[in-house]
Amino acid sequence: MMKGPISQFIEHNYRHFNAAALVDAAKGYEQHLLEGGKMLISLGGAMSTAELGVSLAEMIRQDKVHIISCTGANLEEDVMNLVAHSHYKRIPNWRDLTPEQERELLDTHFNRVTDTCIPEEEAFRRLQQHLEDVWYAAEAKGERYLPHEFLYQVVNSGVLEQYYEIDPKDSWIVEAAKKNLPIVCPGWEDSTTGNIFASNVIKGNLQASTVKSGIEYMIYLTEWYRANSGGKGVGFFQVAGGISGDFPICVVPMMYQDLEWEDVPFWSYFCQISDSTTSYGSYSGAVPNEKITWGKLDIDTPKFMIESDATIVAPLVFAYILGQ
């Protein structure tokens, strides 16, 4: 396939250091797919608020990703941007804000993520109403679902379409919901929608068990990995650090160390985009070889580390894979 202008630019200009690592990682990802491999992408940080959906949605449409692991924040914030985009406020001089100015943002119902303020009323509350509807409906029927399955129910129902403020083709959750793409969302409790659910449990409106737990996510991932790790195997493309990367990568050593299954293949490709400094005890900043000692990667697993800002790097890697 003839590559487009973005890919040609990258190949011509990105020759050394982190730039070369980007090209190598993108080519490795492409080769992994060409050989029949599957790919997990993990999303840490605030990648949905950074609107990674513009490129990630196309990756999902073209079957370049087969499962996603993300934080609760990334799960909900893609939808929040979808339904409340015009109400977001951007603050280019965010480094200069005083504590008083930060408090003013709180008092006017804006929650800041670096230079971007999420509008509480239009984003959180608009989504809350419809999530509560599916939580209550499930509990009334004695049903339980994983966090992303509840969100898929809301998105696929069409009830949010009245609020859409961006082209839905730029929402990765909309595309994932269409395909019923597997998602792992460890630590979902650490999110605004998780907090809303907890408040409903405390008020006595819902049972905690109605939303399935992180342990059940690990079981779900175990079943998916067993079904998809044959042949070329499953690769791991980690965008930023944290629990969205730590949790799913552990499924491999869990299976052969704790379950004592001896036929579990290692992850067959690994790339991490991170600006976390390699330091003492930091897992996000650990070099890929450390993962060999934990039974996650093998000696000959293709390994890449791009030490840079994922909001800049990930769309370029995706563009290369998509041939743009």
Coordinates of C-alpha atoms in Angstrom, one line a residue:
M1 CA 0.0 0.0 0.0
M2 CA 1.3 3.4 -0.9
K3 CA 1.7 5.5 2.2
G4 CA 0.2 9.0 2.5
P5 CA 1.9 12.3 3.2
I6 CA 2.1 12.0 7.0
S7 CA 3.7 8.6 6.8
Q8 CA 6.1 9.8 4.1
F9 CA 7.1 12.8 6.2
I10 CA 7.7 10.6 9.2
E11 CA 9.8 8.1 7.3
H12 CA 11.9 10.9 5.7
N13 CA 12.4 13.1 8.8
Y14 CA 12.3 10.8 11.8
R15 CA 15.7 9.2 11.6
H16 CA 17.2 9.2 15.1
F17 CA 16.5 9.0 18.9
N18 CA 12.8 9.1 19.9
A19 CA 11.8 9.9 16.4
A20 CA 13.4 6.8 15.1
A21 CA 11.8 4.8 17.9
L22 CA 8.4 6.1 16.7
V23 CA 9.0 4.8 13.2
D24 CA 10.4 1.4 14.4
A25 CA 7.4 1.0 16.7
A26 CA 4.9 1.9 14.0
K27 CA 6.5 -0.5 11.5
G28 CA 6.5 -3.2 14.2
Y29 CA 2.8 -2.7 14.9
E30 CA 2.0 -2.8 11.2
Q31 CA 4.1 -6.0 10.8
H32 CA 2.4 -7.6 13.8
L33 CA -1.0 -7.1 12.2
L34 CA 0.2 -8.3 8.8
E35 CA 1.3 -11.5 10.3
G36 CA -2.2 -12.1 11.8
G37 CA -1.6 -10.8 15.3
K38 CA -4.1 -9.0 17.5
M39 CA -3.4 -5.8 19.4
L40 CA -4.4 -4.3 22.8
I41 CA -4.1 -0.6 23.2
S42 CA -4.1 0.8 26.7
L43 CA -5.0 4.4 27.5
G44 CA -3.7 6.2 30.5
G45 CA -3.7 9.8 31.5
A46 CA -6.4 12.0 29.9
M47 CA -6.1 10.8 26.4
S48 CA -9.9 11.1 25.7
T49 CA -9.9 14.7 26.9
A50 CA -6.9 15.2 24.6
E51 CA -9.3 14.0 21.8
L52 CA -7.3 10.9 20.8
G53 CA -10.6 9.7 19.5
V54 CA -10.0 11.6 16.3
S55 CA -7.4 9.0 15.3
L56 CA -8.3 6.1 17.6
A57 CA -11.8 5.9 16.2
E58 CA -10.4 5.3 12.7
M59 CA -8.1 2.6 14.1
I60 CA -11.2 0.8 15.5
R61 CA -13.1 1.2 12.2
Q62 CA -10.2 -0.4 10.3
D63 CA -9.8 -3.2 12.8
K64 CA -6.3 -2.1 13.8
V65 CA -7.1 -2.6 17.5
H66 CA -8.9 -5.6 19.0
I67 CA -9.2 -4.8 22.7
I68 CA -8.7 -1.6 24.7
S69 CA -7.7 -1.2 28.3
C70 CA -8.5 2.3 29.7
T71 CA -9.1 4.1 32.9
G72 CA -12.6 5.1 34.0
A73 CA -11.7 8.7 33.2
N74 CA -10.9 7.8 29.5
L75 CA -14.0 5.7 29.3
E76 CA -16.3 8.5 30.3
E77 CA -14.4 11.6 29.0
D78 CA -14.7 10.5 25.3
V79 CA -18.5 10.6 25.7
M80 CA -18.4 13.8 27.7
N81 CA -16.6 15.5 24.8
L82 CA -19.1 14.0 22.4
V83 CA -22.1 15.5 24.2
A84 CA -20.7 18.8 25.6
H85 CA -17.8 19.8 23.3
S86 CA -19.0 23.4 22.8
H87 CA -19.1 24.0 26.6
Y88 CA -15.5 23.0 27.2
K89 CA -13.2 25.9 28.1
R90 CA -9.5 26.0 27.0
I91 CA -7.0 27.9 29.1
P92 CA -3.7 28.2 27.2
N93 CA -2.0 30.0 30.2
W94 CA -2.9 27.3 32.7
R95 CA 0.5 27.4 34.2
D96 CA -0.1 31.0 35.4
L97 CA -3.4 30.4 37.3
T98 CA -3.5 31.4 40.9
P99 CA -5.2 29.3 43.6
E100 CA -8.0 31.8 43.6
Q101 CA -8.5 31.5 39.8
E102 CA -8.6 27.7 40.2
R103 CA -11.3 28.0 42.9
E104 CA -13.2 30.3 40.6
L105 CA -13.2 27.5 38.0
L106 CA -14.6 25.1 40.6
D107 CA -17.3 27.6 41.6
T108 CA -18.4 28.0 38.0
H109 CA -18.5 24.1 37.6
F110 CA -15.4 23.7 35.4
N111 CA -13.0 20.8 36.3
R112 CA -9.5 21.5 34.8
V113 CA -7.3 18.9 33.0
T114 CA -4.2 20.8 32.1
D115 CA -5.4 23.4 29.6
T116 CA -8.9 22.0 29.2
C117 CA -11.8 22.5 31.5
I118 CA -14.6 19.9 31.5
P119 CA -18.1 21.5 32.1
E120 CA -19.6 19.7 35.0
E121 CA -23.3 20.4 34.3
E122 CA -23.3 19.8 30.6
A123 CA -20.9 16.8 30.6
F124 CA -21.1 14.9 33.9
R125 CA -24.8 15.5 34.7
R126 CA -26.0 15.0 31.1
L127 CA -24.4 11.5 31.0
Q128 CA -25.4 10.7 34.6
Q129 CA -29.1 10.7 34.0
H130 CA -28.8 8.1 31.2
L131 CA -26.3 5.9 33.0
E132 CA -28.5 5.8 36.1
D133 CA -31.4 4.7 33.9
V134 CA -29.5 1.6 32.7
W135 CA -28.1 0.9 36.1
Y136 CA -31.6 0.9 37.6
A137 CA -33.1 -1.1 34.7
A138 CA -30.4 -3.8 35.1
E139 CA -30.9 -4.1 38.9
A140 CA -34.6 -4.3 38.5
K141 CA -34.1 -7.3 36.2
G142 CA -31.4 -8.9 38.5
E143 CA -28.8 -8.3 35.8
R144 CA -25.1 -7.3 36.2
Y145 CA -22.7 -5.8 33.7
L146 CA -19.2 -4.5 33.4
P147 CA -18.8 -0.7 33.4
H148 CA -18.1 -0.4 29.7
E149 CA -21.1 -2.6 28.9
F150 CA -23.4 -0.2 30.6
L151 CA -21.9 2.7 28.6
Y152 CA -22.3 0.7 25.4
Q153 CA -26.0 0.3 26.3
V154 CA -26.4 4.1 26.6
V155 CA -24.5 4.9 23.4
N156 CA -26.1 2.2 21.3
S157 CA -29.6 3.2 22.4
G158 CA -29.2 6.5 20.6
V159 CA -30.4 8.5 23.6
L160 CA -27.3 10.7 23.6
E161 CA -27.6 11.6 19.9
Q162 CA -29.7 14.6 20.7
Y163 CA -26.7 16.1 22.5
Y164 CA -23.9 15.3 20.0
E165 CA -21.7 18.3 19.5
I166 CA -18.9 16.7 17.5
D167 CA -18.9 14.4 14.5
P168 CA -19.5 11.0 16.1
K169 CA -16.9 9.5 13.7
D170 CA -14.3 11.2 16.0
S171 CA -15.6 9.4 19.1
W172 CA -13.7 6.2 19.8
I173 CA -16.5 5.0 22.2
V174 CA -19.1 5.3 19.5
E175 CA -17.0 3.2 17.2
A176 CA -16.2 0.7 19.9
A177 CA -19.8 0.4 20.9
K178 CA -20.8 -0.3 17.3
K179 CA -18.4 -3.2 17.1
N180 CA -18.9 -4.3 20.7
L181 CA -15.1 -4.0 21.0
P182 CA -13.8 -5.7 24.2
I183 CA -12.8 -3.2 26.8
V184 CA -11.0 -3.6 30.1
C185 CA -11.5 -0.8 32.6
P186 CA -9.6 -1.5 35.8
G187 CA -10.1 0.8 38.7
W188 CA -13.4 2.2 37.2
E189 CA -14.3 3.3 40.7
D190 CA -11.6 6.1 40.3
S191 CA -13.8 8.1 37.9
T192 CA -16.6 10.6 38.0
T193 CA -19.2 8.0 36.8
G194 CA -17.7 5.5 39.4
N195 CA -18.2 8.2 42.1
I196 CA -21.8 8.7 40.9
F197 CA -22.5 5.0 41.1
A198 CA -20.9 4.9 44.6
S199 CA -23.2 7.8 45.7
N200 CA -26.2 5.8 44.5
V201 CA -25.1 2.8 46.6
I202 CA -24.5 4.9 49.7
K203 CA -28.0 6.5 49.3
G204 CA -29.5 3.0 49.1
N205 CA -30.6 3.3 45.5
L206 CA -28.4 0.6 44.0
Q207 CA -26.5 -2.5 45.1
A208 CA -22.7 -2.3 44.7
S209 CA -22.8 -5.7 42.9
T210 CA -24.9 -4.4 39.9
V211 CA -21.7 -3.1 38.3
K212 CA -19.2 -5.9 37.9
S213 CA -15.8 -5.6 39.6
G214 CA -12.2 -5.3 38.6
I215 CA -11.6 -9.0 39.4
E216 CA -14.4 -9.8 37.0
Y217 CA -12.5 -7.7 34.4
M218 CA -9.4 -9.8 34.9
I219 CA -11.5 -12.9 34.4
Y220 CA -13.0 -11.4 31.2
L221 CA -9.5 -10.5 30.0
T222 CA -8.3 -14.0 30.8
E223 CA -11.0 -15.6 28.6
W224 CA -10.4 -13.1 25.8
Y225 CA -6.6 -13.7 25.9
R226 CA -7.0 -17.5 25.8
A227 CA -9.3 -17.2 22.8
N228 CA -7.0 -14.7 20.8
S229 CA -3.4 -15.5 21.7
G230 CA -2.9 -18.3 19.2
G231 CA -0.8 -17.9 16.1
K232 CA 1.1 -14.6 16.0
G233 CA -0.4 -13.7 19.4
V234 CA -1.4 -10.5 21.0
G235 CA 0.6 -7.3 21.1
F236 CA 0.5 -4.5 23.7
F237 CA 0.6 -0.9 22.7
Q238 CA 0.7 1.2 25.9
V239 CA -0.3 4.9 25.7
A240 CA 0.9 6.6 28.9
G241 CA 1.3 4.6 32.2
G242 CA -0.8 3.8 35.2
I243 CA -3.3 1.1 35.9
S244 CA -4.6 0.9 32.4
G245 CA -1.2 -0.6 31.4
D246 CA -0.3 -2.4 34.6
F247 CA -3.5 -4.3 35.0
P248 CA -3.9 -6.0 31.6
I249 CA -0.2 -6.8 31.1
C250 CA -0.4 -8.9 34.3
V251 CA -2.9 -11.4 32.8
V252 CA -0.1 -13.4 31.2
P253 CA 2.0 -14.1 34.4
M254 CA -1.3 -14.6 36.3
M255 CA -2.3 -17.4 34.0
Y256 CA 0.9 -19.4 34.1
Q257 CA 2.1 -18.6 37.6
D258 CA -1.1 -18.5 39.6
L259 CA -3.4 -20.7 37.4
E260 CA -0.3 -22.9 36.5
W261 CA -1.3 -23.1 32.9
E262 CA 1.9 -23.9 31.0
D263 CA 0.8 -23.1 27.4
V264 CA 0.3 -19.4 27.8
P265 CA 2.2 -17.3 25.2
F266 CA 3.9 -14.1 26.2
W267 CA 2.8 -10.8 24.8
S268 CA 4.2 -10.8 21.2
Y269 CA 4.8 -7.1 20.7
F270 CA 5.3 -4.3 23.2
C271 CA 5.5 -0.5 22.8
Q272 CA 5.1 2.2 25.4
I273 CA 4.7 5.9 24.8
S274 CA 5.6 7.6 28.1
D275 CA 7.1 10.8 29.3
S276 CA 7.6 9.2 32.8
T277 CA 11.3 9.4 33.7
T278 CA 13.0 6.1 34.2
S279 CA 13.6 6.1 37.9
Y280 CA 13.8 4.0 41.1
G281 CA 10.6 2.0 41.6
S282 CA 8.7 3.7 38.8
Y283 CA 6.7 1.1 36.8
S284 CA 5.5 3.7 34.2
G285 CA 9.1 4.6 33.6
A286 CA 10.5 1.1 33.7
V287 CA 12.3 -0.1 30.5
P288 CA 10.5 -3.0 28.7
N289 CA 13.3 -5.5 29.6
E290 CA 12.2 -5.3 33.2
K291 CA 8.9 -6.9 32.1
I292 CA 10.9 -10.0 31.1
T293 CA 11.6 -10.7 34.8
W294 CA 7.9 -10.6 35.5
G295 CA 7.0 -13.1 32.8
K296 CA 5.2 -10.6 30.6
L297 CA 7.6 -10.3 27.7
D298 CA 10.1 -12.8 26.2
I299 CA 13.7 -12.2 25.2
D300 CA 12.8 -11.9 21.5
T301 CA 9.5 -9.9 21.9
P302 CA 9.8 -6.8 19.7
K303 CA 10.1 -4.0 22.3
F304 CA 9.9 -0.2 21.8
M305 CA 9.9 2.7 24.1
I306 CA 9.1 6.2 22.9
E307 CA 9.9 8.7 25.6
S308 CA 7.7 11.6 24.6
D309 CA 4.3 13.2 24.9
A310 CA 1.6 10.6 23.9
T311 CA -0.7 13.4 22.7
I312 CA 1.8 14.2 20.0
V313 CA 3.2 10.7 19.3
A314 CA 0.2 8.4 19.4
P315 CA -1.7 10.1 16.5
L316 CA 1.5 10.0 14.4
V317 CA 1.9 6.2 15.0
F318 CA -1.8 5.7 14.2
A319 CA -1.5 7.7 11.1
Y320 CA 1.4 5.6 9.9
I321 CA -0.5 2.3 10.6
L322 CA -3.5 3.7 8.8
G323 CA -1.3 4.6 5.8
Q324 CA -2.2 8.3 6.0

